[in-house]
Short mmCIF file of C-alpha atoms in Angstrom, two decimals:
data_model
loop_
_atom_site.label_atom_id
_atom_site.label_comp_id
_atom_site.label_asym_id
_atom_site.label_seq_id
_atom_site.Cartn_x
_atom_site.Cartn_y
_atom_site.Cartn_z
CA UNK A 1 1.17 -2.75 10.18
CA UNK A 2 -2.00 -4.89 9.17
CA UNK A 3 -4.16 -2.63 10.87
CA UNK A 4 -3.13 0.33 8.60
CA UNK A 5 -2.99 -1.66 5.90
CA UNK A 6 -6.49 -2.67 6.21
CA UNK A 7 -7.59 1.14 7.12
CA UNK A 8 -5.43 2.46 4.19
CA UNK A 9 -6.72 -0.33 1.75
CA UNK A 10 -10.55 0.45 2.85
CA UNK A 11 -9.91 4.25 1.67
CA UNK A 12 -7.88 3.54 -1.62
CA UNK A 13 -10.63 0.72 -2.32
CA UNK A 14 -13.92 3.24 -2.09
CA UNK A 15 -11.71 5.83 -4.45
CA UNK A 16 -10.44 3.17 -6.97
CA UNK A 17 -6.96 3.33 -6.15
CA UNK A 18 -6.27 -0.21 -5.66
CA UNK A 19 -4.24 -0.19 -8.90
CA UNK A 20 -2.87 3.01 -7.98
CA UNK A 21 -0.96 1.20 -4.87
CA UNK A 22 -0.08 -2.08 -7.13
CA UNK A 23 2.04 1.01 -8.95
CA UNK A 24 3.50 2.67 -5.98
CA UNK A 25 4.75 -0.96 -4.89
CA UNK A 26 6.94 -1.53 -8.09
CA UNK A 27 7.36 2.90 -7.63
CA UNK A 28 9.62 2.58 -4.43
CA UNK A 29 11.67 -0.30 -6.18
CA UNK A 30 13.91 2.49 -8.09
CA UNK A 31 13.75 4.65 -5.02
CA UNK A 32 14.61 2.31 -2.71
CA UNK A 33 18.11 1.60 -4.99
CA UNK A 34 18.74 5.23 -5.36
CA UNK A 35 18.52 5.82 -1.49
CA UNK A 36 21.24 2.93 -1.27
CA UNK A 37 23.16 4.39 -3.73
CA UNK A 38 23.59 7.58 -2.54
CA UNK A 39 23.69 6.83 0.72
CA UNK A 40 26.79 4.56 -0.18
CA UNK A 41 28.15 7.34 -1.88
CA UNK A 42 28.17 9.22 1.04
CA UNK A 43 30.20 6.92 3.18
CA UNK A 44 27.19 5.63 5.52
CA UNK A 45 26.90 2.31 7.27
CA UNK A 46 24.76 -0.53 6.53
CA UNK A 47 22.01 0.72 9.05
CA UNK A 48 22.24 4.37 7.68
CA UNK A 49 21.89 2.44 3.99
CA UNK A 50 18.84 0.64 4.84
CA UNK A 51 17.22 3.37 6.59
CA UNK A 52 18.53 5.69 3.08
CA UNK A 53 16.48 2.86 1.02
CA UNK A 54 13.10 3.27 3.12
CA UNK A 55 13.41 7.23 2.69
CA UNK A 56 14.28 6.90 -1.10
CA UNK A 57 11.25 4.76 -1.58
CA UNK A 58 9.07 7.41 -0.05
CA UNK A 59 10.55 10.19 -1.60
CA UNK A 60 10.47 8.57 -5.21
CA UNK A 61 6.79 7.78 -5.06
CA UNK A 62 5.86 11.08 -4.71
CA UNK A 63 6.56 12.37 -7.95
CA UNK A 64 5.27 8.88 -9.37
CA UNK A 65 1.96 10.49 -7.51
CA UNK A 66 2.10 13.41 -9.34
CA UNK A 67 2.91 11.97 -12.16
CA UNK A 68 -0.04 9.89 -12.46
CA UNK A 69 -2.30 12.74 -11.37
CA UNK A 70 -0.92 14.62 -14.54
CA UNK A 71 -1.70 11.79 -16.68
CA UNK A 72 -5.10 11.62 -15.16
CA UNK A 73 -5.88 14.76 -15.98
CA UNK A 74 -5.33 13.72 -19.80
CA UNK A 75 -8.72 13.98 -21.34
CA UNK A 76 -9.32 10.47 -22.19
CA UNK A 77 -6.87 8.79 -20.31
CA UNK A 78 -8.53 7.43 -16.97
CA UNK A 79 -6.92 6.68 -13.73
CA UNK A 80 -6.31 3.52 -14.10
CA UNK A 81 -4.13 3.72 -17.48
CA UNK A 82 -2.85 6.44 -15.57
CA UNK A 83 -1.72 4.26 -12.88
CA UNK A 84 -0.93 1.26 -16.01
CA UNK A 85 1.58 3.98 -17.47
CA UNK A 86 3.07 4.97 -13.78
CA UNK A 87 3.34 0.94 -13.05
CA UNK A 88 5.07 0.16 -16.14
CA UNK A 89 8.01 3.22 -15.61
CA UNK A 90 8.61 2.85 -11.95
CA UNK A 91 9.07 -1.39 -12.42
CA UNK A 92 11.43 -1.00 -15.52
CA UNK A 93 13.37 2.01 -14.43
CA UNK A 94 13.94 -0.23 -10.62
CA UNK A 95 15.23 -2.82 -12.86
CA UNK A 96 17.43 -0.55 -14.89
CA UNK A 97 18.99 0.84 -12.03
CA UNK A 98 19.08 -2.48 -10.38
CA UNK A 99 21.26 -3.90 -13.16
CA UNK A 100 23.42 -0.42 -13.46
CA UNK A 101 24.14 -0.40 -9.99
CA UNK A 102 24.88 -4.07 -9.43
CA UNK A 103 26.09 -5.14 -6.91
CA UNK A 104 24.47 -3.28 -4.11
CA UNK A 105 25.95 -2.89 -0.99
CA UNK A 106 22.93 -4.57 0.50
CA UNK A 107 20.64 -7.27 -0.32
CA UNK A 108 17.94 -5.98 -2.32
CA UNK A 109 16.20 -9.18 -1.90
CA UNK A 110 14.76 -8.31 1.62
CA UNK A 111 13.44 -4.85 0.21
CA UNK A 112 10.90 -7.14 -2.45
CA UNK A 113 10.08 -9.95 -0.18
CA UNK A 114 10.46 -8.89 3.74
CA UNK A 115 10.90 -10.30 6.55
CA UNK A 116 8.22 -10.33 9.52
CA UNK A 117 10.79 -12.23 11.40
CA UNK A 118 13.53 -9.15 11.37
CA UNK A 119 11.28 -6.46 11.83
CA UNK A 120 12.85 -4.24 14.88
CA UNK A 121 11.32 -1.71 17.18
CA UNK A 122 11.66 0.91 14.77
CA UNK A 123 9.76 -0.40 12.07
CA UNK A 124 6.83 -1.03 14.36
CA UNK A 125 6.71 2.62 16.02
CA UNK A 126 7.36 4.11 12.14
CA UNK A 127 4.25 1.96 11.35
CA UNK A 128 2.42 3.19 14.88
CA UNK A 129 3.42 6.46 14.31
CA UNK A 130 1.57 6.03 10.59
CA UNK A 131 -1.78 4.60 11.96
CA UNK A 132 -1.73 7.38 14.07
CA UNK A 133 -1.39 9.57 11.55
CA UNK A 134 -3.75 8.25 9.28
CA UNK A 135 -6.63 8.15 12.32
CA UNK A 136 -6.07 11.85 12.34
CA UNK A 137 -6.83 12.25 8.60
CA UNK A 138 -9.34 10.06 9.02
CA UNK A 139 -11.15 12.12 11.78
CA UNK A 140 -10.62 15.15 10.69
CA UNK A 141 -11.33 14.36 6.84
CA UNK A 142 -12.86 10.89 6.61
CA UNK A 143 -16.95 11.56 5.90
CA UNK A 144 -15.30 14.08 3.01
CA UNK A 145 -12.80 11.40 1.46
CA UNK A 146 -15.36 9.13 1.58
CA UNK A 147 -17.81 11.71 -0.18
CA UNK A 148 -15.61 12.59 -2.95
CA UNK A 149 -14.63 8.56 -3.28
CA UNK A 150 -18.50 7.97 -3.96
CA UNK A 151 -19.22 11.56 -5.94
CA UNK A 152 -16.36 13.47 -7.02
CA UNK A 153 -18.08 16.10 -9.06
CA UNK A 154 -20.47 16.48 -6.84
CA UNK A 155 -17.96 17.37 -4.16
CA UNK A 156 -16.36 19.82 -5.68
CA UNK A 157 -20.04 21.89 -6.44
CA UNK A 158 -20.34 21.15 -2.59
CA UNK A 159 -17.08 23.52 -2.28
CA UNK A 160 -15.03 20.53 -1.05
CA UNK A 161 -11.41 20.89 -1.34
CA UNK A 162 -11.15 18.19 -3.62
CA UNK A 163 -7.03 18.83 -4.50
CA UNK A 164 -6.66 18.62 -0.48
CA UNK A 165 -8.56 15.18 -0.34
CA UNK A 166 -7.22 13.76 -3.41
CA UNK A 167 -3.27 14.00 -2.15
CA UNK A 168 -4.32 12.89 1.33
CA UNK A 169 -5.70 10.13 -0.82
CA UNK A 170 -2.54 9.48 -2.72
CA UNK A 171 -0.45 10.31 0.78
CA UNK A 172 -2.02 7.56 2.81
CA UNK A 173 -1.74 5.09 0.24
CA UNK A 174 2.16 5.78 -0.31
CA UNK A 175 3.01 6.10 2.97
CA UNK A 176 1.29 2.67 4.44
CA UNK A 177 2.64 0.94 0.87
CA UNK A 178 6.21 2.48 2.11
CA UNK A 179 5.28 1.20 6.17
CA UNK A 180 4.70 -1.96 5.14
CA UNK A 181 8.02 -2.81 3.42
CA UNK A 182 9.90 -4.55 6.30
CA UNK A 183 7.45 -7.01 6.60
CA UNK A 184 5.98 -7.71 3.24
CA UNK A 185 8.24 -5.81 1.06
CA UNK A 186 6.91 -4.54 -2.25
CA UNK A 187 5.88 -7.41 -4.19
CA UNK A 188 3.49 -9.02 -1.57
CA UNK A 189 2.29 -5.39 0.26
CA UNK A 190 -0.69 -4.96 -2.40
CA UNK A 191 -2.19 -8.54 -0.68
CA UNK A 192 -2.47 -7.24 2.49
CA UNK A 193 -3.77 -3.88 1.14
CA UNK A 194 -6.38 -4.81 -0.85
CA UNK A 195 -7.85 -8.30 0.19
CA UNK A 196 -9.25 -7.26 3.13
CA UNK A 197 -11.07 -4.01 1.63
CA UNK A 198 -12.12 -6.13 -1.17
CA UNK A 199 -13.46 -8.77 0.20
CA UNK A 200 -16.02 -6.83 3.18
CA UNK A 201 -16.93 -4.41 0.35
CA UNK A 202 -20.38 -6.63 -0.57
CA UNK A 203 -20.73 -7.66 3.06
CA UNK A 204 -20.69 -4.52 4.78
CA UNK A 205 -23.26 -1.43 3.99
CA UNK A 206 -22.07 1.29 6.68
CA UNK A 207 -18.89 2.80 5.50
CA UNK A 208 -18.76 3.58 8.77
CA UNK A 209 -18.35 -0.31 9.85
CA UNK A 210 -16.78 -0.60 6.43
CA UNK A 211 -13.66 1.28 7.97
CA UNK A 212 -13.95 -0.66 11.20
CA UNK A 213 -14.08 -4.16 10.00
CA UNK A 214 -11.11 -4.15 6.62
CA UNK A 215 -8.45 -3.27 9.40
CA UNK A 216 -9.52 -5.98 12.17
CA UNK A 217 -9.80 -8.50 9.03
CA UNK A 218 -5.97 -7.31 8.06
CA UNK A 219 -5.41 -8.14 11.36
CA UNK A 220 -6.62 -11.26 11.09
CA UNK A 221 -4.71 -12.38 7.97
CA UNK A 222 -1.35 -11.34 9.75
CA UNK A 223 -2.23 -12.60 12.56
CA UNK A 224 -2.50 -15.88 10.95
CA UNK A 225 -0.12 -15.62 8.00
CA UNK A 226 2.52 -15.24 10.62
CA UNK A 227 1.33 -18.13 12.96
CA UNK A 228 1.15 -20.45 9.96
CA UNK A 229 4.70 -19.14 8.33
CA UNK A 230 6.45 -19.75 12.00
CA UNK A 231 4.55 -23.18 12.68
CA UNK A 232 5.36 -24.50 9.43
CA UNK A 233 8.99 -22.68 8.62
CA UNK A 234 7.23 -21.07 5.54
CA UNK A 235 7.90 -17.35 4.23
CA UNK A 236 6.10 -15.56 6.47
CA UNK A 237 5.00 -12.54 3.93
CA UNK A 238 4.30 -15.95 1.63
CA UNK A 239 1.90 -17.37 3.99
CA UNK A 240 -0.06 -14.03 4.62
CA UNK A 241 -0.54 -12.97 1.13
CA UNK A 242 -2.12 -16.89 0.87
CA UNK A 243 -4.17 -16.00 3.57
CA UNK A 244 -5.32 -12.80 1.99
CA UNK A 245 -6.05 -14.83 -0.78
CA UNK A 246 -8.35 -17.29 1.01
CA UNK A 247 -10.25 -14.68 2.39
CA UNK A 248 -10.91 -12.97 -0.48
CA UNK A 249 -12.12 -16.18 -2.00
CA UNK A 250 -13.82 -17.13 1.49
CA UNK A 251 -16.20 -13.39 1.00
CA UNK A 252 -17.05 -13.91 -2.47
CA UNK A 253 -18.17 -17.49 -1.58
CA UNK A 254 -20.77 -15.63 0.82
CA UNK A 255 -22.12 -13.27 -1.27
CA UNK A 256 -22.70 -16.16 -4.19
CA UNK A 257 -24.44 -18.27 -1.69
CA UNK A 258 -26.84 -15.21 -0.95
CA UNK A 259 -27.46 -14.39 -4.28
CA UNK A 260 -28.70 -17.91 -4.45
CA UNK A 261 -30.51 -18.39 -1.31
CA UNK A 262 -32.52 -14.83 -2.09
#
């Protein structure tokens, strides 16, 4: 899960979609209740209802994608009011539903928060089966998402297939957001997704290495966010986002200490 995290991050980072994944976190909040709702509806069982809340979460975001590539597309809106607007509707409609519906049949709680410490086998093969998918896109299409991240117009004179990239783009970025649920849930996923990315940006020159290095340092900040959380009975998701903090801090310490040695 941290290593497509960090992967996913790196990508959404270089195209300025950072933002863009801070919205699909509060995005699967409304889906995620909707899944449980209907899947209660239906008669299902509490394992059918929490697998219903993963798929609602998923399915909901992608019209929230859409919907902020439509607002893009706004002369004189940009992408990041885009994703402002797209933040703002998919956090108040969750809560909406969230009071309509109340009570849930399950505890919603676990869906913001996570829990590394009840994550089962299928959560980590739907998360291995992601990184696998996501090394695939990233053979087959990475030098061109990378491209149009750095030169969009450009790319598209180069006879890219720049609508192609762009919901790959927006695919990756809901799917690991999605993937990363059971351990971080939504409000603490955007930590682990962006720190790492953030923070190598001024370090590392190579995109190349640049993809390489932002999922071994994700690594890295779960590896220890969990150690720390277990050692010291803390929230687990807690203690990694704190991590992801400190090394974001820990990088931007480096680079102002070059700037002043040179």
């Amino acid at each position: 899960m941290c290593l497509l995290a960090g992967l996913v991050g790196a990508f959404a980072f270089l195209d300025r979609k950072i933002f863009f994944a801070e919205s699909v976190t509060h995005g699967t909040f409304p889906g995620g209740i909707l899944g449980v709702v209907i899947a209660a509806t239906l008669g299902a069982s509490h394992e059918q209802m929490s697998l219903a809340l993963f798929v609602g979460a998923f399915l909901f975001c992608l019209p929230l994608g859409g919907l902020m590539r439509f607002i893009g597309g706004i002369p004189g809106i940009s992408s990041q009011a885009s994703a402002g607007i797209v933040l703002t509707f998919g956090f108040a409609m969750g809560y909406f539903l969230y009071r309509w519906f109340s009570p849930l049949p399950i505890q919603i709680q676990s869906f913001l928060t996570g829990s590394i410490l009840t994550v089962n086998s299928w959560d980590v093969a739907s998360a291995g089966a992601g990184l696998v998918v996501v090394l695939i896109i990233v053979a087959v299409w990475g030098k061109e998402l990378v491209f149009k991240s750095y030169d969009p117009i450009d790319s598209l004179t180069r006879g890219m297939n720049t609508r192609l990239l762009e919901s790959l783009s927006i695919a990756m970025v809901i799917g690991a957001i999605v993937l990363l649920i059971p351990a971080v849930g939504t409000v603490l996923s955007i930590a682990l997704f962006a720190a790492p990315a953030a923070g190598l940006a001024p370090l590392v020159k190579s995109w190349p290495h640049f993809m390489v290095a932002a999922p071994l340092a994700g690594l890295g900040i779960g590896v220890v966010g969990f150690a720390c959380g277990v050692v010291f009975n803390l929230s687990v998701g807690g203690m990694i986002a704190i991590f992801a903090g400190i090394f974001f801090a820990t990088t931007r310490l480096i680079v102002w200490a070059r700037c002043a040695q040179g």
